[in-house]
PDB file of C-alpha atoms in Angstrom:
ATOM      1  CA  LEU T   1     -84.977 -38.955-161.721  1.00 40.00           C
ATOM      2  CA  SER T   2     -83.664 -42.014-159.926  1.00 47.00           C
ATOM      3  CA  LEU T   3     -80.227 -40.360-159.570  1.00 45.00           C
ATOM      4  CA  SER T   4     -81.709 -37.240-158.049  1.00 47.00           C
ATOM      5  CA  LEU T   5     -83.724 -39.275-155.628  1.00 43.00           C
ATOM      6  CA  SER T   6     -80.683 -41.241-154.448  1.00 47.00           C
ATOM      7  CA  LEU T   7     -78.624 -38.099-153.874  1.00 49.00           C
ATOM      8  CA  SER T   8     -81.251 -36.298-151.862  1.00 50.00           C
ATOM      9  CA  PRO T   9     -80.743 -36.545-148.051  1.00 52.00           C
ATOM     10  CA  ARG T  10     -82.964 -38.912-146.182  1.00 55.00           C
ATOM     11  CA  ARG T  11     -85.084 -37.482-143.485  1.00 53.00           C
ATOM     12  CA  PRO T  12     -85.310 -39.470-140.233  1.00 51.00           C
ATOM     13  CA  LYS T  13     -88.427 -41.461-139.828  1.00 52.00           C
ATOM     14  CA  ASN T  14     -88.802 -39.904-136.379  1.00 53.00           C
ATOM     15  CA  PRO T  15     -88.210 -36.148-136.523  1.00 51.00           C
ATOM     16  CA  ASN T  16     -87.600 -36.027-132.773  1.00 52.00           C
ATOM     17  CA  MET T  17     -84.711 -38.569-132.910  1.00 51.00           C
ATOM     18  CA  LEU T  18     -82.040 -35.910-133.431  1.00 50.00           C
ATOM     19  CA  SER T  19     -83.143 -33.818-130.464  1.00 57.00           C
ATOM     20  CA  VAL T  20     -83.348 -36.870-128.173  1.00 51.00           C
ATOM     21  CA  THR T  21     -79.847 -37.947-129.157  1.00 53.00           C
ATOM     22  CA  SER T  22     -78.527 -34.443-128.564  1.00 56.00           C
ATOM     23  CA  ARG T  23     -80.070 -34.287-125.108  1.00 60.00           C
ATOM     24  CA  ALA T  24     -78.616 -37.713-124.171  1.00 54.00           C
ATOM     25  CA  LEU T  25     -75.189 -36.630-125.365  1.00 54.00           C
ATOM     26  CA  GLY T  26     -75.484 -33.446-123.324  1.00 58.00           C
ATOM     27  CA  ARG T  27     -76.388 -35.366-120.164  1.00 60.00           C
ATOM     28  CA  PHE T  28     -73.435 -37.726-120.693  1.00 52.00           C
ATOM     29  CA  VAL T  29     -71.002 -34.821-121.051  1.00 51.00           C
ATOM     30  CA  ALA T  30     -72.437 -33.087-117.979  1.00 56.00           C
ATOM     31  CA  SER T  31     -72.181 -36.287-115.947  1.00 55.00           C
ATOM     32  CA  ASN T  32     -68.584 -36.779-116.977  1.00 53.00           C
ATOM     33  CA  THR T  33     -67.823 -33.179-116.066  1.00 52.00           C
ATOM     34  CA  ARG T  34     -69.306 -33.614-112.576  1.00 54.00           C
ATOM     35  CA  ASN T  35     -67.203 -36.783-112.085  1.00 52.00           C
ATOM     36  CA  GLY T  36     -64.060 -34.749-112.528  1.00 51.00           C
ATOM     37  CA  GLY T  37     -63.142 -35.166-116.109  1.00 50.00           C
ATOM     38  CA  GLY T  38     -65.106 -38.126-117.411  1.00 49.00           C
ATOM     39  CA  GLY T  39     -66.234 -41.568-116.429  1.00 48.00           C
ATOM     40  CA  ALA T  40     -63.342 -43.267-118.124  1.00 49.00           C
ATOM     41  CA  PRO T  41     -60.592 -41.439-116.166  1.00 56.00           C
ATOM     42  CA  SER T  42     -62.455 -42.105-112.860  1.00 61.00           C
ATOM     43  CA  SER T  43     -62.655 -45.792-113.659  1.00 62.00           C
ATOM     44  CA  THR T  44     -59.001 -45.736-114.617  1.00 64.00           C
ATOM     45  CA  ARG T  45     -58.076 -44.236-111.260  1.00 62.00           C
ATOM     46  CA  ARG T  46     -60.036 -46.934-109.448  1.00 66.00           C
ATOM     47  CA  LEU T  47     -58.333 -49.586-111.534  1.00 64.00           C
ATOM     48  CA  LEU T  48     -54.889 -48.131-110.866  1.00 64.00           C
ATOM     49  CA  SER T  49     -55.656 -47.932-107.137  1.00 70.00           C
ATOM     50  CA  THR T  50     -56.673 -51.588-107.097  1.00 75.00           C
ATOM     51  CA  GLU T  51     -53.574 -52.596-109.025  1.00 72.00           C
ATOM     52  CA  THR T  52     -51.361 -50.595-106.633  1.00 77.00           C
ATOM     53  CA  ALA T  53     -52.920 -52.332-103.622  1.00 73.00           C
ATOM     54  CA  LYS T  54     -52.389 -55.731-105.223  1.00 74.00           C
ATOM     55  CA  THR T  55     -48.765 -54.882-105.998  1.00 79.00           C
ATOM     56  CA  ALA T  56     -48.151 -53.703-102.415  1.00 75.00           C
ATOM     57  CA  ALA T  57     -49.716 -56.885-101.039  1.00 77.00           C
ATOM     58  CA  LYS T  58     -47.521 -59.001-103.296  1.00 74.00           C
ATOM     59  CA  GLU T  59     -44.414 -57.093-102.159  1.00 75.00           C
ATOM     60  CA  GLU T  60     -45.379 -57.578 -98.485  1.00 74.00           C
ATOM     61  CA  VAL T  61     -45.851 -61.309 -98.989  1.00 71.00           C
ATOM     62  CA  LYS T  62     -42.534 -61.466-100.813  1.00 69.00           C
ATOM     63  CA  ARG T  63     -40.792 -59.586 -97.975  1.00 69.00           C
ATOM     64  CA  GLU T  64     -42.287 -61.833 -95.282  1.00 64.00           C
ATOM     65  CA  THR T  65     -41.361 -64.909 -97.281  1.00 64.00           C
ATOM     66  CA  THR T  66     -37.792 -63.650 -97.633  1.00 60.00           C
ATOM     67  CA  GLU T  67     -37.570 -62.930 -93.892  1.00 58.00           C
ATOM     68  CA  LYS T  68     -38.835 -66.401 -93.042  1.00 56.00           C
ATOM     69  CA  ALA T  69     -36.383 -67.942 -95.483  1.00 51.00           C
ATOM     70  CA  THR T  70     -33.418 -66.004 -94.074  1.00 55.00           C
ATOM     71  CA  LYS T  71     -34.445 -66.216 -90.385  1.00 62.00           C
ATOM     72  CA  LYS T  72     -32.140 -68.475 -88.417  1.00 69.00           C
ATOM     73  CA  THR T  73     -33.864 -71.463 -86.907  1.00 75.00           C
ATOM     74  CA  GLY T  74     -32.970 -74.123 -84.371  1.00 86.00           C
ATOM     75  CA  TRP T  75     -32.679 -74.187 -80.585  1.00 83.00           C
ATOM     76  CA  TRP T  76     -29.667 -71.842 -80.525  1.00 86.00           C
ATOM     77  CA  HIS T  77     -31.744 -69.047 -82.088  1.00 89.00           C
ATOM     78  CA  SER T  78     -35.014 -69.818 -80.260  1.00 87.00           C
ATOM     79  CA  ALA T  79     -36.090 -67.262 -77.642  1.00 82.00           C
ATOM     80  CA  GLU T  80     -38.767 -69.705 -76.453  1.00 85.00           C
ATOM     81  CA  PHE T  81     -36.160 -72.395 -75.751  1.00 88.00           C
ATOM     82  CA  TRP T  82     -33.795 -70.155 -73.784  1.00 87.00           C
ATOM     83  CA  GLY T  83     -36.619 -68.435 -71.904  1.00 81.00           C
ATOM     84  CA  GLY T  84     -38.048 -71.805 -70.890  1.00 83.00           C
ATOM     85  CA  ALA T  85     -34.626 -73.049 -69.835  1.00 85.00           C
ATOM     86  CA  GLY T  86     -34.164 -69.928 -67.704  1.00 82.00           C
ATOM     87  CA  ALA T  87     -37.498 -70.554 -65.989  1.00 81.00           C
ATOM     88  CA  VAL T  88     -36.451 -74.128 -65.194  1.00 86.00           C
ATOM     89  CA  ALA T  89     -33.176 -72.828 -63.754  1.00 86.00           C
ATOM     90  CA  GLY T  90     -35.189 -70.407 -61.604  1.00 84.00           C
ATOM     91  CA  TRP T  91     -36.955 -73.374 -60.060  1.00 90.00           C
ATOM     92  CA  GLY T  92     -33.490 -74.897 -59.679  1.00 91.00           C
ATOM     93  CA  MET T  93     -32.585 -72.224 -57.108  1.00 91.00           C
ATOM     94  CA  SER T  94     -35.552 -73.263 -54.978  1.00 92.00           C
ATOM     95  CA  GLY T  95     -34.726 -76.923 -55.489  1.00 94.00           C
ATOM     96  CA  ALA T  96     -31.098 -76.353 -54.508  1.00 94.00           C
ATOM     97  CA  ALA T  97     -32.100 -74.726 -51.208  1.00 94.00           C
ATOM     98  CA  ILE T  98     -34.529 -77.555 -50.433  1.00 95.00           C
ATOM     99  CA  TYR T  99     -31.898 -80.159 -51.355  1.00 95.00           C
ATOM    100  CA  ASP T 100     -29.205 -78.544 -49.205  1.00 94.00           C
ATOM    101  CA  ALA T 101     -31.601 -78.330 -46.263  1.00 94.00           C
ATOM    102  CA  ALA T 102     -32.259 -82.061 -46.586  1.00 94.00           C
ATOM    103  CA  VAL T 103     -28.754 -83.464 -47.091  1.00 93.00           C
ATOM    104  CA  GLN T 104     -26.175 -80.748 -46.287  1.00 92.00           C
ATOM    105  CA  GLY T 105     -25.059 -79.294 -42.990  1.00 91.00           C
ATOM    106  CA  PRO T 106     -25.744 -75.648 -42.097  1.00 92.00           C
ATOM    107  CA  ASP T 107     -22.047 -74.772 -42.300  1.00 90.00           C
ATOM    108  CA  ILE T 108     -22.202 -74.509 -46.110  1.00 90.00           C
ATOM    109  CA  ILE T 109     -24.867 -71.788 -46.020  1.00 92.00           C
ATOM    110  CA  SER T 110     -23.633 -68.372 -47.163  1.00 91.00           C
ATOM    111  CA  LEU T 111     -25.486 -65.668 -45.273  1.00 91.00           C
ATOM    112  CA  ASN T 112     -24.517 -63.124 -47.946  1.00 90.00           C
ATOM    113  CA  MET T 113     -26.055 -65.148 -50.772  1.00 92.00           C
ATOM    114  CA  THR T 114     -29.049 -66.318 -48.748  1.00 94.00           C
ATOM    115  CA  GLY T 115     -30.010 -62.774 -47.747  1.00 92.00           C
ATOM    116  CA  VAL T 116     -29.650 -61.519 -51.312  1.00 93.00           C
ATOM    117  CA  LEU T 117     -31.777 -64.350 -52.707  1.00 94.00           C
ATOM    118  CA  ILE T 118     -34.549 -63.506 -50.234  1.00 94.00           C
ATOM    119  CA  VAL T 119     -34.605 -59.901 -51.482  1.00 92.00           C
ATOM    120  CA  TYR T 120     -34.275 -60.922 -55.132  1.00 92.00           C
ATOM    121  CA  SER T 121     -37.103 -63.463 -55.084  1.00 92.00           C
ATOM    122  CA  SER T 122     -39.363 -61.187 -53.017  1.00 92.00           C
ATOM    123  CA  LEU T 123     -39.089 -58.471 -55.667  1.00 90.00           C
ATOM    124  CA  PHE T 124     -39.585 -60.855 -58.571  1.00 86.00           C
ATOM    125  CA  ALA T 125     -42.579 -62.519 -56.909  1.00 88.00           C
ATOM    126  CA  ARG T 126     -44.207 -59.099 -56.586  1.00 88.00           C
ATOM    127  CA  TRP T 127     -43.306 -58.171 -60.168  1.00 85.00           C
ATOM    128  CA  ALA T 128     -44.694 -61.421 -61.599  1.00 83.00           C
ATOM    129  CA  TYR T 129     -47.954 -60.888 -59.707  1.00 86.00           C
ATOM    130  CA  ILE T 130     -48.660 -57.319 -60.878  1.00 84.00           C
ATOM    131  CA  VAL T 131     -47.332 -57.518 -64.438  1.00 77.00           C
ATOM    132  CA  LYS T 132     -49.943 -57.735 -67.199  1.00 77.00           C
ATOM    133  CA  PRO T 133     -50.661 -60.491 -68.003  1.00 71.00           C
ATOM    134  CA  GLN T 134     -49.905 -62.039 -64.629  1.00 74.00           C
ATOM    135  CA  ASN T 135     -47.171 -64.683 -64.541  1.00 77.00           C
ATOM    136  CA  LEU T 136     -48.398 -66.802 -61.655  1.00 84.00           C
ATOM    137  CA  LEU T 137     -46.002 -69.647 -62.493  1.00 82.00           C
ATOM    138  CA  LEU T 138     -43.025 -67.321 -62.077  1.00 80.00           C
ATOM    139  CA  ALA T 139     -44.545 -65.812 -58.937  1.00 86.00           C
ATOM    140  CA  SER T 140     -44.976 -69.243 -57.369  1.00 90.00           C
ATOM    141  CA  CYS T 141     -41.373 -70.101 -58.241  1.00 88.00           C
ATOM    142  CA  HIS T 142     -40.051 -67.069 -56.370  1.00 91.00           C
ATOM    143  CA  VAL T 143     -42.434 -67.445 -53.422  1.00 94.00           C
ATOM    144  CA  THR T 144     -41.119 -70.991 -53.033  1.00 94.00           C
ATOM    145  CA  ASN T 145     -37.555 -69.705 -53.182  1.00 94.00           C
ATOM    146  CA  VAL T 146     -38.249 -67.070 -50.505  1.00 95.00           C
ATOM    147  CA  ALA T 147     -39.598 -69.766 -48.178  1.00 96.00           C
ATOM    148  CA  ALA T 148     -36.659 -72.090 -48.888  1.00 96.00           C
ATOM    149  CA  GLN T 149     -34.063 -69.343 -48.345  1.00 95.00           C
ATOM    150  CA  LEU T 150     -35.718 -68.191 -45.106  1.00 95.00           C
ATOM    151  CA  ASN T 151     -35.424 -71.754 -43.845  1.00 96.00           C
ATOM    152  CA  GLN T 152     -31.739 -71.769 -44.788  1.00 95.00           C
ATOM    153  CA  MET T 153     -31.239 -68.464 -42.989  1.00 94.00           C
ATOM    154  CA  ARG T 154     -32.859 -69.914 -39.875  1.00 94.00           C
ATOM    155  CA  ARG T 155     -30.606 -72.986 -40.014  1.00 94.00           C
ATOM    156  CA  ALA T 156     -27.485 -70.860 -40.400  1.00 93.00           C
ATOM    157  CA  LEU T 157     -28.352 -68.604 -37.457  1.00 93.00           C
ATOM    158  CA  ASP T 158     -29.231 -71.586 -35.251  1.00 93.00           C
ATOM    159  CA  TYR T 159     -25.896 -73.156 -36.131  1.00 92.00           C
ATOM    160  CA  LYS T 160     -23.958 -70.021 -35.254  1.00 91.00           C
ATOM    161  CA  THR T 161     -25.825 -69.746 -31.960  1.00 92.00           C
ATOM    162  CA  SER T 162     -24.951 -73.352 -31.132  1.00 91.00           C
ATOM    163  CA  GLN T 163     -21.300 -72.514 -31.814  1.00 88.00           C
ATOM    164  CA  GLY T 164     -21.354 -69.697 -29.266  1.00 89.00           C
ATOM    165  CA  GLN T 165     -21.422 -66.897 -31.853  1.00 87.00           C
ATOM    166  CA  ASP T 166     -24.247 -65.012 -30.169  1.00 86.00           C
ATOM    167  CA  GLU T 167     -22.757 -61.579 -30.832  1.00 89.00           C
ATOM    168  CA  GLU T 168     -22.435 -62.243 -34.546  1.00 86.00           C
ATOM    169  CA  VAL T 169     -26.011 -63.515 -34.690  1.00 86.00           C
ATOM    170  CA  LYS T 170     -27.235 -60.415 -32.854  1.00 89.00           C
ATOM    171  CA  ASP T 171     -25.327 -58.160 -35.255  1.00 89.00           C
ATOM    172  CA  ILE T 172     -26.769 -59.966 -38.281  1.00 85.00           C
ATOM    173  CA  THR T 173     -30.283 -59.730 -36.861  1.00 87.00           C
ATOM    174  CA  MET T 174     -29.946 -55.999 -36.211  1.00 90.00           C
ATOM    175  CA  LYS T 175     -28.655 -55.341 -39.735  1.00 87.00           C
ATOM    176  CA  ALA T 176     -31.452 -57.397 -41.269  1.00 85.00           C
ATOM    177  CA  ALA T 177     -34.067 -55.520 -39.232  1.00 87.00           C
ATOM    178  CA  ALA T 178     -32.599 -52.146 -40.249  1.00 89.00           C
ATOM    179  CA  THR T 179     -32.563 -53.175 -43.912  1.00 83.00           C
ATOM    180  CA  ALA T 180     -36.175 -54.366 -43.739  1.00 84.00           C
ATOM    181  CA  ALA T 181     -37.257 -51.118 -42.044  1.00 89.00           C
ATOM    182  CA  ALA T 182     -35.487 -49.042 -44.700  1.00 87.00           C
ATOM    183  CA  GLY T 183     -37.138 -51.049 -47.461  1.00 81.00           C
ATOM    184  CA  ALA T 184     -40.574 -50.669 -45.899  1.00 85.00           C
ATOM    185  CA  GLY T 185     -39.999 -46.924 -45.546  1.00 86.00           C
ATOM    186  CA  CYS T 186     -39.061 -46.601 -49.206  1.00 80.00           C
ATOM    187  CA  VAL T 187     -42.183 -48.501 -50.247  1.00 79.00           C
ATOM    188  CA  ALA T 188     -44.409 -46.340 -48.024  1.00 83.00           C
ATOM    189  CA  LEU T 189     -42.871 -42.984 -48.990  1.00 81.00           C
ATOM    190  CA  GLY T 190     -42.196 -43.838 -52.633  1.00 78.00           C
ATOM    191  CA  PRO T 191     -45.500 -42.575 -54.115  1.00 82.00           C
ATOM    192  CA  MET T 192     -45.241 -39.266 -52.252  1.00 86.00           C
ATOM    193  CA  ILE T 193     -41.628 -38.693 -53.349  1.00 82.00           C
ATOM    194  CA  GLN T 194     -42.525 -39.651 -56.915  1.00 78.00           C
ATOM    195  CA  SER T 195     -45.424 -37.178 -57.041  1.00 85.00           C
ATOM    196  CA  ALA T 196     -43.204 -34.414 -55.664  1.00 85.00           C
ATOM    197  CA  MET T 197     -40.469 -35.038 -58.257  1.00 84.00           C
ATOM    198  CA  VAL T 198     -42.952 -35.140 -61.122  1.00 82.00           C
ATOM    199  CA  GLY T 199     -44.566 -31.886 -59.953  1.00 84.00           C
ATOM    200  CA  MET T 200     -41.227 -30.047 -59.775  1.00 85.00           C
ATOM    201  CA  ASN T 201     -40.833 -30.149 -63.594  1.00 82.00           C
ATOM    202  CA  LEU T 202     -37.176 -31.140 -63.412  1.00 81.00           C
ATOM    203  CA  GLY T 203     -36.970 -32.175 -67.044  1.00 84.00           C
ATOM    204  CA  VAL T 204     -35.351 -35.569 -67.482  1.00 84.00           C
ATOM    205  CA  LEU T 205     -35.511 -36.339 -63.756  1.00 83.00           C
ATOM    206  CA  SER T 206     -39.254 -35.768 -63.679  1.00 83.00           C
ATOM    207  CA  SER T 207     -39.704 -37.896 -66.802  1.00 85.00           C
ATOM    208  CA  VAL T 208     -37.690 -40.727 -65.264  1.00 82.00           C
ATOM    209  CA  ALA T 209     -39.665 -40.482 -62.015  1.00 80.00           C
ATOM    210  CA  ALA T 210     -42.955 -40.682 -63.926  1.00 80.00           C
ATOM    211  CA  ALA T 211     -41.916 -43.618 -66.117  1.00 80.00           C
ATOM    212  CA  ASP T 212     -44.020 -46.780 -65.888  1.00 74.00           C
ATOM    213  CA  ALA T 213     -40.862 -48.823 -65.300  1.00 71.00           C
ATOM    214  CA  GLY T 214     -38.923 -46.119 -63.454  1.00 77.00           C
ATOM    215  CA  PRO T 215     -37.052 -46.277 -60.135  1.00 80.00           C
ATOM    216  CA  PHE T 216     -40.280 -45.916 -58.150  1.00 79.00           C
ATOM    217  CA  THR T 217     -41.654 -49.204 -59.487  1.00 79.00           C
ATOM    218  CA  VAL T 218     -40.898 -52.876 -58.932  1.00 80.00           C
ATOM    219  CA  HIS T 219     -40.465 -53.173 -62.725  1.00 79.00           C
ATOM    220  CA  PHE T 220     -37.136 -51.393 -62.256  1.00 81.00           C
ATOM    221  CA  TRP T 221     -35.884 -52.999 -59.049  1.00 83.00           C
ATOM    222  CA  ALA T 222     -36.709 -56.632 -59.805  1.00 80.00           C
ATOM    223  CA  PRO T 223     -34.218 -56.950 -62.715  1.00 79.00           C
ATOM    224  CA  MET T 224     -31.683 -54.690 -60.978  1.00 84.00           C
ATOM    225  CA  SER T 225     -31.668 -56.963 -57.916  1.00 87.00           C
ATOM    226  CA  LYS T 226     -29.839 -59.584 -59.980  1.00 86.00           C
ATOM    227  CA  TRP T 227     -26.736 -57.447 -59.633  1.00 89.00           C
ATOM    228  CA  LEU T 228     -26.934 -58.188 -55.902  1.00 91.00           C
ATOM    229  CA  ILE T 229     -26.489 -61.907 -56.605  1.00 90.00           C
ATOM    230  CA  SER T 230     -23.277 -61.192 -58.503  1.00 87.00           C
ATOM    231  CA  GLY T 231     -22.200 -58.894 -55.672  1.00 90.00           C
ATOM    232  CA  ALA T 232     -22.783 -61.638 -53.099  1.00 90.00           C
ATOM    233  CA  SER T 233     -20.706 -64.038 -55.212  1.00 88.00           C
ATOM    234  CA  PHE T 234     -17.837 -61.542 -55.304  1.00 87.00           C
ATOM    235  CA  MET T 235     -18.100 -61.032 -51.530  1.00 88.00           C
ATOM    236  CA  ASP T 236     -17.641 -64.804 -51.134  1.00 88.00           C
ATOM    237  CA  LEU T 237     -14.859 -64.879 -53.737  1.00 84.00           C
ATOM    238  CA  HIS T 238     -12.392 -66.664 -51.432  1.00 85.00           C
ATOM    239  CA  ARG T 239     -14.898 -68.723 -49.485  1.00 89.00           C
ATOM    240  CA  PRO T 240     -13.459 -72.169 -48.596  1.00 92.00           C
ATOM    241  CA  THR T 241     -14.562 -74.739 -51.153  1.00 91.00           C
ATOM    242  CA  GLU T 242     -15.849 -77.106 -48.469  1.00 91.00           C
ATOM    243  CA  LYS T 243     -18.404 -74.405 -47.609  1.00 91.00           C
ATOM    244  CA  ILE T 244     -19.682 -73.974 -51.168  1.00 92.00           C
ATOM    245  CA  SER T 245     -23.010 -75.513 -52.203  1.00 93.00           C
ATOM    246  CA  ILE T 246     -22.551 -77.206 -55.550  1.00 94.00           C
ATOM    247  CA  ALA T 247     -26.341 -77.409 -56.033  1.00 93.00           C
ATOM    248  CA  GLN T 248     -26.849 -73.693 -55.428  1.00 93.00           C
ATOM    249  CA  TYR T 249     -24.039 -72.520 -57.681  1.00 94.00           C
ATOM    250  CA  THR T 250     -25.038 -74.922 -60.442  1.00 94.00           C
ATOM    251  CA  ALA T 251     -28.515 -73.359 -60.470  1.00 93.00           C
ATOM    252  CA  LEU T 252     -27.105 -69.816 -60.408  1.00 93.00           C
ATOM    253  CA  THR T 253     -24.619 -70.554 -63.200  1.00 94.00           C
ATOM    254  CA  MET T 254     -27.308 -72.055 -65.418  1.00 94.00           C
ATOM    255  CA  THR T 255     -29.659 -69.131 -64.720  1.00 90.00           C
ATOM    256  CA  GLY T 256     -27.021 -66.622 -65.834  1.00 91.00           C
ATOM    257  CA  LEU T 257     -26.147 -68.650 -68.925  1.00 93.00           C
ATOM    258  CA  PHE T 258     -29.710 -69.177 -70.129  1.00 92.00           C
ATOM    259  CA  PHE T 259     -30.971 -65.642 -69.555  1.00 86.00           C
ATOM    260  CA  SER T 260     -27.888 -63.959 -71.068  1.00 91.00           C
ATOM    261  CA  ARG T 261     -28.602 -65.788 -74.336  1.00 90.00           C
ATOM    262  CA  TYR T 262     -32.349 -65.174 -74.060  1.00 86.00           C
ATOM    263  CA  ALA T 263     -31.803 -61.402 -73.729  1.00 84.00           C
ATOM    264  CA  LEU T 264     -30.113 -61.335 -77.159  1.00 88.00           C
ATOM    265  CA  LEU T 265     -33.004 -63.092 -78.908  1.00 86.00           C
ATOM    266  CA  VAL T 266     -35.964 -60.992 -77.754  1.00 79.00           C
ATOM    267  CA  GLN T 267     -37.136 -57.917 -79.674  1.00 77.00           C
ATOM    268  CA  PRO T 268     -35.924 -55.357 -78.892  1.00 74.00           C
ATOM    269  CA  ILE T 269     -32.634 -56.821 -77.707  1.00 79.00           C
ATOM    270  CA  ASN T 270     -32.266 -56.279 -73.942  1.00 77.00           C
ATOM    271  CA  TYR T 271     -28.575 -55.518 -73.399  1.00 84.00           C
ATOM    272  CA  THR T 272     -29.121 -54.607 -69.733  1.00 79.00           C
ATOM    273  CA  LEU T 273     -30.625 -58.017 -68.998  1.00 81.00           C
ATOM    274  CA  CYS T 274     -27.807 -59.635 -70.953  1.00 88.00           C
ATOM    275  CA  SER T 275     -25.062 -57.829 -69.027  1.00 90.00           C
ATOM    276  CA  VAL T 276     -26.470 -58.604 -65.576  1.00 88.00           C
ATOM    277  CA  ASN T 277     -26.788 -62.282 -66.464  1.00 90.00           C
ATOM    278  CA  ILE T 278     -23.274 -62.427 -67.906  1.00 93.00           C
ATOM    279  CA  ALA T 279     -22.039 -61.101 -64.546  1.00 91.00           C
ATOM    280  CA  LEU T 280     -24.176 -63.688 -62.738  1.00 91.00           C
ATOM    281  CA  PHE T 281     -22.864 -66.473 -64.950  1.00 94.00           C
ATOM    282  CA  GLY T 282     -19.215 -65.475 -64.533  1.00 93.00           C
ATOM    283  CA  SER T 283     -19.280 -65.009 -60.760  1.00 91.00           C
ATOM    284  CA  SER T 284     -21.260 -68.208 -60.146  1.00 92.00           C
ATOM    285  CA  ALA T 285     -19.205 -70.289 -62.584  1.00 94.00           C
ATOM    286  CA  TRP T 286     -16.065 -69.191 -60.709  1.00 93.00           C
ATOM    287  CA  HIS T 287     -17.307 -70.718 -57.455  1.00 93.00           C
ATOM    288  CA  LEU T 288     -18.707 -73.785 -59.211  1.00 94.00           C
ATOM    289  CA  GLY T 289     -15.373 -74.372 -60.926  1.00 94.00           C
ATOM    290  CA  ARG T 290     -13.491 -74.037 -57.637  1.00 93.00           C
ATOM    291  CA  LYS T 291     -15.831 -76.546 -56.001  1.00 93.00           C
ATOM    292  CA  ILE T 292     -15.567 -79.103 -58.818  1.00 94.00           C
ATOM    293  CA  ASN T 293     -11.790 -78.713 -58.975  1.00 94.00           C
ATOM    294  CA  ALA T 294     -11.405 -79.190 -55.217  1.00 92.00           C
ATOM    295  CA  ASP T 295     -13.778 -82.141 -54.881  1.00 91.00           C
ATOM    296  CA  TYR T 296     -13.297 -84.076 -58.122  1.00 91.00           C
ATOM    297  CA  ILE T 297      -9.988 -83.060 -59.724  1.00 89.00           C
ATOM    298  CA  GLU T 298      -7.370 -82.087 -57.148  1.00 84.00           C
ATOM    299  CA  GLY T 299      -9.178 -83.583 -54.174  1.00 72.00           C
ATOM    300  CA  PRO T 300      -9.740 -81.986 -50.765  1.00 62.00           C
ATOM    301  CA  THR T 301      -7.012 -79.938 -49.104  1.00 56.00           C
ATOM    302  CA  THR T 302      -5.010 -81.300 -46.190  1.00 51.00           C
ATOM    303  CA  GLU T 303      -6.992 -79.164 -43.744  1.00 51.00           C
ATOM    304  CA  ALA T 304     -10.272 -80.477 -45.091  1.00 51.00           C
ATOM    305  CA  GLU T 305      -9.000 -84.059 -44.939  1.00 53.00           C
ATOM    306  CA  GLU T 306      -8.001 -83.640 -41.307  1.00 52.00           C
ATOM    307  CA  GLU T 307     -11.441 -82.270 -40.448  1.00 54.00           C
ATOM    308  CA  ALA T 308     -13.141 -85.135 -42.285  1.00 52.00           C
ATOM    309  CA  THR T 309     -10.963 -87.835 -40.662  1.00 53.00           C
ATOM    310  CA  PRO T 310     -12.243 -88.897 -37.218  1.00 49.00           C
ATOM    311  CA  LYS T 311      -9.653 -88.505 -34.496  1.00 48.00           C
ATOM    312  CA  GLU T 312      -8.544 -91.591 -32.600  1.00 47.00           C
ATOM    313  CA  GLU T 313      -9.102 -91.624 -28.860  1.00 44.00           C
TER     314      GLU T 313
END
């Protein structure tokens, strides 16, 4: 009797327990089905996604750390250093003109270089004022240089007039007026010509005309005007050394040197800016070397010595 009792199946105390359990199991399966294959796989996907994000973050940190470790440091590789040095040299051009006006005679003034520097600094002053963000320090530097160079131009023309070179002064004045009128005309008609070229749908030409830094903007002409400085140096290639301003050509040489290095350190590398400053450095260093050689190494020429020696009565 006891054996038969032990082998007989036990009935649940609560007869509804089996049905409740079945319904709960059914709801669990249905919920897993709605979640796209079960709660566990969904949780797994979330876990994998989190792990992937953590791995990517670790790789990014590792890459940045490697770049910092391999990045060259020091003043030679610092864009901030060379850019700051170039800005100081820019002020040097203004300082050189002010210095020459104070201690040098007007005979050393190069009308070619003075005229070019007026155009160059006028364009850069305008560019520095409208660029975003504004660079008022650079604008003030070039406004100062324009004023200093205009004073030098005035001194040179007064000197030529006092030497009886009225015809040459008149010719220079007429050329300067014609150049200024042409420049003003280009500025006035530029927007109309630009709109016409863009509306013609000329492919690349229209795209270039519409560019934010294209040939109808000061963003294009301000850097390009530096080529004019090199051109003026080449025009004065054989200028007598006694008529060369050592202050001016020191400032120009340093400007070319600093900005040619700076252009190779910015991102992206600006090869156009580098090339124009290499030309500026080379042409200015040529004149500076001639001046130093004549004044401090070989000494003045016989002609210069005779001019410097007062004649006996």
